[in-house]
mmCIF file of C-alpha atoms in Angstrom:
data_model
loop_
_atom_site.group_PDB
_atom_site.id
_atom_site.type_symbol
_atom_site.label_atom_id
_atom_site.label_comp_id
_atom_site.label_asym_id
_atom_site.label_seq_id
_atom_site.Cartn_x
_atom_site.Cartn_y
_atom_site.Cartn_z
ATOM 1 C CA MET Z 43 2.989 1.211 -3.047
ATOM 2 C CA ALA Z 44 1.666 3.675 -5.503
ATOM 3 C CA ARG Z 45 3.373 6.970 -6.166
ATOM 4 C CA THR Z 46 2.120 9.938 -8.057
ATOM 5 C CA ASP Z 47 2.983 10.516 -11.701
ATOM 6 C CA LYS Z 48 5.331 13.519 -11.715
ATOM 7 C CA GLU Z 49 4.502 14.181 -15.348
ATOM 8 C CA HIS Z 50 1.000 15.198 -14.308
ATOM 9 C CA GLY Z 51 2.083 17.280 -11.312
ATOM 10 C CA THR Z 52 -0.077 15.368 -8.845
ATOM 11 C CA ARG Z 53 0.531 15.064 -5.143
ATOM 12 C CA ARG Z 54 1.840 12.067 -3.257
ATOM 13 C CA PRO Z 55 -1.029 9.784 -2.175
ATOM 14 C CA ARG Z 56 -2.270 9.717 1.386
ATOM 15 C CA PHE Z 57 -4.691 7.382 3.081
ATOM 16 C CA ASP Z 58 -8.344 8.033 2.309
ATOM 17 C CA GLY Z 59 -10.829 6.166 4.434
ATOM 18 C CA GLY Z 60 -13.719 6.726 2.050
ATOM 19 C CA ALA Z 61 -17.064 8.361 2.764
ATOM 20 C CA SER Z 62 -18.130 5.972 5.517
ATOM 21 C CA ALA Z 63 -14.749 5.095 7.001
ATOM 22 C CA PRO Z 64 -13.988 5.800 10.669
ATOM 23 C CA ARG Z 65 -12.051 8.974 11.387
ATOM 24 C CA SER Z 66 -9.596 7.179 13.662
ATOM 25 C CA LEU Z 67 -7.144 5.985 10.993
ATOM 26 C CA PRO Z 68 -4.336 8.318 12.169
ATOM 27 C CA ALA Z 69 -4.863 6.979 15.699
ATOM 28 C CA ILE Z 70 -4.734 3.376 14.437
ATOM 29 C CA ILE Z 71 -1.488 4.063 12.581
ATOM 30 C CA GLY Z 72 -0.021 5.776 15.637
ATOM 31 C CA THR Z 73 -0.966 2.936 17.975
ATOM 32 C CA ASN Z 74 0.431 0.302 15.614
ATOM 33 C CA LEU Z 75 3.655 2.234 15.096
ATOM 34 C CA LYS Z 76 4.292 2.668 18.806
ATOM 35 C CA ARG Z 77 3.449 -0.992 19.532
ATOM 36 C CA LEU Z 78 5.796 -2.294 16.834
ATOM 37 C CA ARG Z 79 8.576 0.144 17.683
ATOM 38 C CA THR Z 80 8.585 -0.649 21.392
ATOM 39 C CA ARG Z 81 8.239 -4.400 20.761
ATOM 40 C CA GLN Z 82 11.425 -4.285 18.678
ATOM 41 C CA GLY Z 83 13.226 -2.150 21.251
ATOM 42 C CA HIS Z 84 13.676 0.907 19.057
ATOM 43 C CA SER Z 85 13.765 4.453 20.379
ATOM 44 C CA LEU Z 86 12.204 7.152 18.226
ATOM 45 C CA GLU Z 87 15.699 8.334 17.334
ATOM 46 C CA ARG Z 88 16.886 4.889 16.237
ATOM 47 C CA LEU Z 89 13.801 4.128 14.139
ATOM 48 C CA ALA Z 90 13.981 7.575 12.548
ATOM 49 C CA LYS Z 91 17.578 6.860 11.513
ATOM 50 C CA LEU Z 92 16.724 3.387 10.170
ATOM 51 C CA ALA Z 93 13.784 4.706 8.161
ATOM 52 C CA GLY Z 94 15.462 7.889 6.987
ATOM 53 C CA VAL Z 95 12.745 10.161 8.391
ATOM 54 C CA SER Z 96 12.727 12.788 11.114
ATOM 55 C CA ARG Z 97 12.152 11.991 14.779
ATOM 56 C CA ALA Z 98 9.602 14.808 14.970
ATOM 57 C CA MET Z 99 7.548 13.264 12.166
ATOM 58 C CA LEU Z 100 7.553 9.827 13.836
ATOM 59 C CA SER Z 101 6.441 11.419 17.089
ATOM 60 C CA GLN Z 102 3.574 13.205 15.346
ATOM 61 C CA ILE Z 103 2.484 9.966 13.671
ATOM 62 C CA GLU Z 104 2.550 8.028 16.956
ATOM 63 C CA THR Z 105 0.356 10.644 18.629
ATOM 64 C CA GLY Z 106 -2.091 10.729 15.715
ATOM 65 C CA LYS Z 107 -1.309 14.365 14.917
ATOM 66 C CA SER Z 108 -0.076 13.727 11.381
ATOM 67 C CA VAL Z 109 -1.515 11.861 8.388
ATOM 68 C CA PRO Z 110 1.620 10.473 6.697
ATOM 69 C CA THR Z 111 2.144 9.883 3.005
ATOM 70 C CA ILE Z 112 2.246 6.326 1.710
ATOM 71 C CA SER Z 113 5.884 6.849 0.710
ATOM 72 C CA LEU Z 114 6.835 7.769 4.279
ATOM 73 C CA LEU Z 115 4.903 4.845 5.762
ATOM 74 C CA LEU Z 116 6.621 2.454 3.360
ATOM 75 C CA LYS Z 117 10.001 3.600 4.672
ATOM 76 C CA VAL Z 118 8.877 3.048 8.267
ATOM 77 C CA ALA Z 119 7.345 -0.358 7.461
ATOM 78 C CA GLU Z 120 10.550 -1.550 5.773
ATOM 79 C CA ALA Z 121 12.633 -0.342 8.722
ATOM 80 C CA LEU Z 122 10.395 -2.359 11.053
ATOM 81 C CA GLY Z 123 10.335 -5.397 8.745
ATOM 82 C CA VAL Z 124 6.538 -5.413 8.451
ATOM 83 C CA SER Z 125 4.017 -4.845 5.672
ATOM 84 C CA LEU Z 126 2.386 -1.502 5.021
ATOM 85 C CA ALA Z 127 -1.020 -2.898 5.935
ATOM 86 C CA THR Z 128 0.256 -3.913 9.375
ATOM 87 C CA LEU Z 129 0.662 -0.216 10.140
ATOM 88 C CA VAL Z 130 -2.766 0.888 8.899
ATOM 89 C CA SER Z 131 -5.137 -1.885 10.026
ATOM 90 C CA LYS Z 132 -6.623 -2.844 13.341
ATOM 91 C CA PRO Z 133 -5.312 -6.220 14.616
ATOM 92 C CA ALA Z 134 -7.790 -9.043 14.054
ATOM 93 C CA SER Z 135 -9.808 -9.783 17.188
ATOM 94 C CA GLN Z 136 -11.712 -12.844 15.981
ATOM 95 C CA GLN Z 137 -11.386 -15.742 13.551
ATOM 96 C CA THR Z 138 -13.843 -14.412 10.953
ATOM 97 C CA LYS Z 139 -13.627 -10.793 9.858
ATOM 98 C CA VAL Z 140 -16.100 -9.056 7.566
ATOM 99 C CA LEU Z 141 -14.606 -6.229 5.526
ATOM 100 C CA VAL Z 142 -17.586 -3.999 4.784
ATOM 101 C CA ARG Z 143 -17.124 -2.477 1.341
ATOM 102 C CA ASN Z 144 -17.797 1.170 2.116
ATOM 103 C CA THR Z 145 -15.963 1.295 5.449
ATOM 104 C CA SER Z 146 -12.637 -0.270 4.453
ATOM 105 C CA PRO Z 147 -9.706 2.185 4.335
ATOM 106 C CA LEU Z 148 -8.529 2.891 0.804
ATOM 107 C CA LEU Z 149 -5.162 3.699 -0.666
ATOM 108 C CA SER Z 150 -5.939 6.469 -3.122
ATOM 109 C CA SER Z 151 -3.869 8.606 -5.476
ATOM 110 C CA ASN Z 152 -4.228 11.048 -8.338
ATOM 111 C CA GLY Z 153 -7.566 12.366 -7.172
ATOM 112 C CA GLY Z 154 -9.059 8.895 -6.801
ATOM 113 C CA ARG Z 155 -8.140 7.768 -10.309
ATOM 114 C CA PHE Z 156 -6.357 4.843 -8.668
ATOM 115 C CA THR Z 157 -7.696 3.136 -5.538
ATOM 116 C CA ALA Z 158 -6.676 -0.019 -3.692
ATOM 117 C CA ARG Z 159 -8.905 -1.612 -1.039
ATOM 118 C CA ALA Z 160 -7.290 -4.081 1.368
ATOM 119 C CA LEU Z 161 -9.044 -7.479 1.313
ATOM 120 C CA PHE Z 162 -7.285 -8.780 4.407
ATOM 121 C CA VAL Z 163 -6.615 -7.874 8.041
ATOM 122 C CA PRO Z 164 -3.067 -8.456 9.294
ATOM 123 C CA SER Z 165 -2.646 -10.020 12.710
ATOM 124 C CA GLU Z 166 -0.168 -8.846 15.301
ATOM 125 C CA ALA Z 167 2.198 -11.494 13.891
ATOM 126 C CA ASP Z 168 2.661 -9.034 10.982
ATOM 127 C CA ALA Z 169 1.297 -10.007 7.570
ATOM 128 C CA ARG Z 170 3.713 -10.994 4.797
ATOM 129 C CA VAL Z 171 1.046 -11.181 2.098
ATOM 130 C CA GLU Z 172 -1.195 -8.304 1.030
ATOM 131 C CA PHE Z 173 -4.333 -8.711 -1.120
ATOM 132 C CA TYR Z 174 -5.913 -5.667 -2.772
ATOM 133 C CA GLU Z 175 -8.883 -4.827 -4.981
ATOM 134 C CA CYS Z 176 -7.603 -2.138 -7.344
ATOM 135 C CA ARG Z 177 -9.457 0.203 -9.672
ATOM 136 C CA LEU Z 178 -7.865 2.181 -12.514
ATOM 137 C CA ALA Z 179 -9.816 5.031 -14.079
ATOM 138 C CA ALA Z 180 -10.146 5.219 -17.851
ATOM 139 C CA LYS Z 181 -6.855 6.120 -19.592
ATOM 140 C CA HIS Z 182 -5.061 6.413 -16.241
ATOM 141 C CA ARG Z 183 -1.417 5.474 -15.657
ATOM 142 C CA GLU Z 184 -0.214 4.524 -12.141
ATOM 143 C CA ALA Z 185 3.450 3.964 -11.245
ATOM 144 C CA PHE Z 186 4.703 1.978 -8.239
ATOM 145 C CA GLU Z 187 8.083 2.525 -6.630
ATOM 146 C CA PRO Z 188 10.347 -0.533 -6.158
ATOM 147 C CA GLN Z 189 9.626 -2.599 -3.060
ATOM 148 C CA VAL Z 190 12.266 -4.130 -0.812
ATOM 149 C CA GLY Z 191 14.385 -6.818 -2.514
ATOM 150 C CA GLY Z 192 12.755 -10.232 -2.829
ATOM 151 C CA THR Z 193 9.182 -8.926 -2.859
ATOM 152 C CA ARG Z 194 6.939 -10.590 -5.454
ATOM 153 C CA GLU Z 195 3.661 -9.451 -6.939
ATOM 154 C CA SER Z 196 0.761 -11.060 -8.775
ATOM 155 C CA ILE Z 197 -2.185 -9.429 -10.520
ATOM 156 C CA VAL Z 198 -5.297 -10.708 -12.286
ATOM 157 C CA VAL Z 199 -7.534 -8.513 -14.423
ATOM 158 C CA VAL Z 200 -11.218 -8.870 -13.559
ATOM 159 C CA LYS Z 201 -12.727 -6.161 -15.757
ATOM 160 C CA GLY Z 202 -11.341 -4.240 -18.714
ATOM 161 C CA ARG Z 203 -7.725 -4.356 -19.873
ATOM 162 C CA VAL Z 204 -4.490 -3.294 -18.181
ATOM 163 C CA GLU Z 205 -1.101 -2.611 -19.742
ATOM 164 C CA LEU Z 206 1.646 -3.786 -17.364
ATOM 165 C CA THR Z 207 5.263 -2.622 -17.512
ATOM 166 C CA VAL Z 208 7.786 -4.203 -15.114
ATOM 167 C CA GLY Z 209 11.179 -2.522 -14.891
ATOM 168 C CA VAL Z 210 12.790 -2.262 -18.329
ATOM 169 C CA ASP Z 211 10.663 -5.067 -19.830
ATOM 170 C CA GLN Z 212 8.348 -4.431 -22.761
ATOM 171 C CA PRO Z 213 4.731 -3.572 -21.823
ATOM 172 C CA LEU Z 214 2.282 -6.481 -21.639
ATOM 173 C CA LEU Z 215 -1.423 -6.051 -22.385
ATOM 174 C CA LEU Z 216 -3.599 -8.102 -20.037
ATOM 175 C CA SER Z 217 -7.274 -8.773 -20.765
ATOM 176 C CA GLU Z 218 -10.053 -10.015 -18.482
ATOM 177 C CA GLY Z 219 -8.969 -13.230 -16.780
ATOM 178 C CA ASP Z 220 -5.282 -12.776 -17.590
ATOM 179 C CA ALA Z 221 -2.796 -12.920 -14.701
ATOM 180 C CA ALA Z 222 0.858 -11.972 -14.320
ATOM 181 C CA LEU Z 223 3.493 -12.811 -11.695
ATOM 182 C CA PHE Z 224 6.653 -10.720 -11.344
ATOM 183 C CA GLN Z 225 9.312 -9.280 -9.050
ATOM 184 C CA ALA Z 226 8.264 -6.098 -7.243
ATOM 185 C CA ASP Z 227 11.736 -4.727 -6.457
ATOM 186 C CA VAL Z 228 11.664 -2.647 -9.657
ATOM 187 C CA GLU Z 229 9.291 0.075 -10.817
ATOM 188 C CA ARG Z 230 5.946 -1.232 -12.082
ATOM 189 C CA ILE Z 231 3.449 0.704 -14.167
ATOM 190 C CA PHE Z 232 -0.242 -0.112 -14.601
ATOM 191 C CA ARG Z 233 -2.015 1.677 -17.462
ATOM 192 C CA ASN Z 234 -5.653 1.475 -18.443
ATOM 193 C CA PRO Z 235 -5.838 1.934 -22.239
ATOM 194 C CA GLU Z 236 -9.623 1.722 -22.345
ATOM 195 C CA GLY Z 237 -12.415 4.268 -21.968
ATOM 196 C CA ASN Z 238 -13.920 2.519 -18.949
ATOM 197 C CA GLU Z 239 -12.656 1.728 -15.448
ATOM 198 C CA ALA Z 240 -10.469 -1.376 -15.046
ATOM 199 C CA LEU Z 241 -10.725 -3.699 -12.044
ATOM 200 C CA LEU Z 242 -7.917 -5.994 -10.947
ATOM 201 C CA TYR Z 243 -6.798 -7.945 -7.900
ATOM 202 C CA ARG Z 244 -3.252 -7.514 -6.649
ATOM 203 C CA VAL Z 245 -1.264 -9.762 -4.289
ATOM 204 C CA VAL Z 246 2.050 -8.590 -2.809
ATOM 205 C CA THR Z 247 4.232 -11.217 -1.097
ATOM 206 C CA TYR Z 248 7.118 -10.007 1.048
ATOM 207 C CA ASN Z 249 10.296 -12.041 1.475
ATOM 208 C CA GLY Z 250 9.869 -12.522 5.222
ATOM 209 C CA LYS Z 251 12.972 -10.535 6.139
ATOM 210 C CA SER Z 252 12.628 -8.974 9.550
ATOM 211 C CA GLY Z 253 14.114 -5.674 10.613
#
């Protein structure tokens, strides 16, 4: 997922539920983490070793006492072989699910200059495809760390223009209606060259590898 731009000295992004979001997101993450960990037969010590994080931090997350960074949750999700959204969303309880705009949890970084709203709800079978509505503030640059090998990504620009850089490739300027498909196991950079907010949809498809 997104990381902060070190050039601007900003902090690593954490989950922001938005103004009307429920305050139970840490509890949801903790419940999901414990359910997935125990289902796969991992002790806290073993999962901590697989994910490269401390046992104490995992314990705090499971008990809802810590709001983890996106970077840390990505490590845990990859160790479990699930998507990031599987850790942060309530399991679907019915066939049709309405995602109310102002109550959906957001991924937010750089003081809200980049936001991503999940447009899906993963089931307990663990989602392999993630669909996001993303907003880039005017002149903002957002960098994404490489995903696990085999992960693919697609974006389509809905409003404004977005400059896309994938790995060492030359930047591509995408206008409204333009789409791009690419590997996500390298760094990707989205930059809004315009003076107004850009809106795009982003689909991340994992390779189905289980941990």
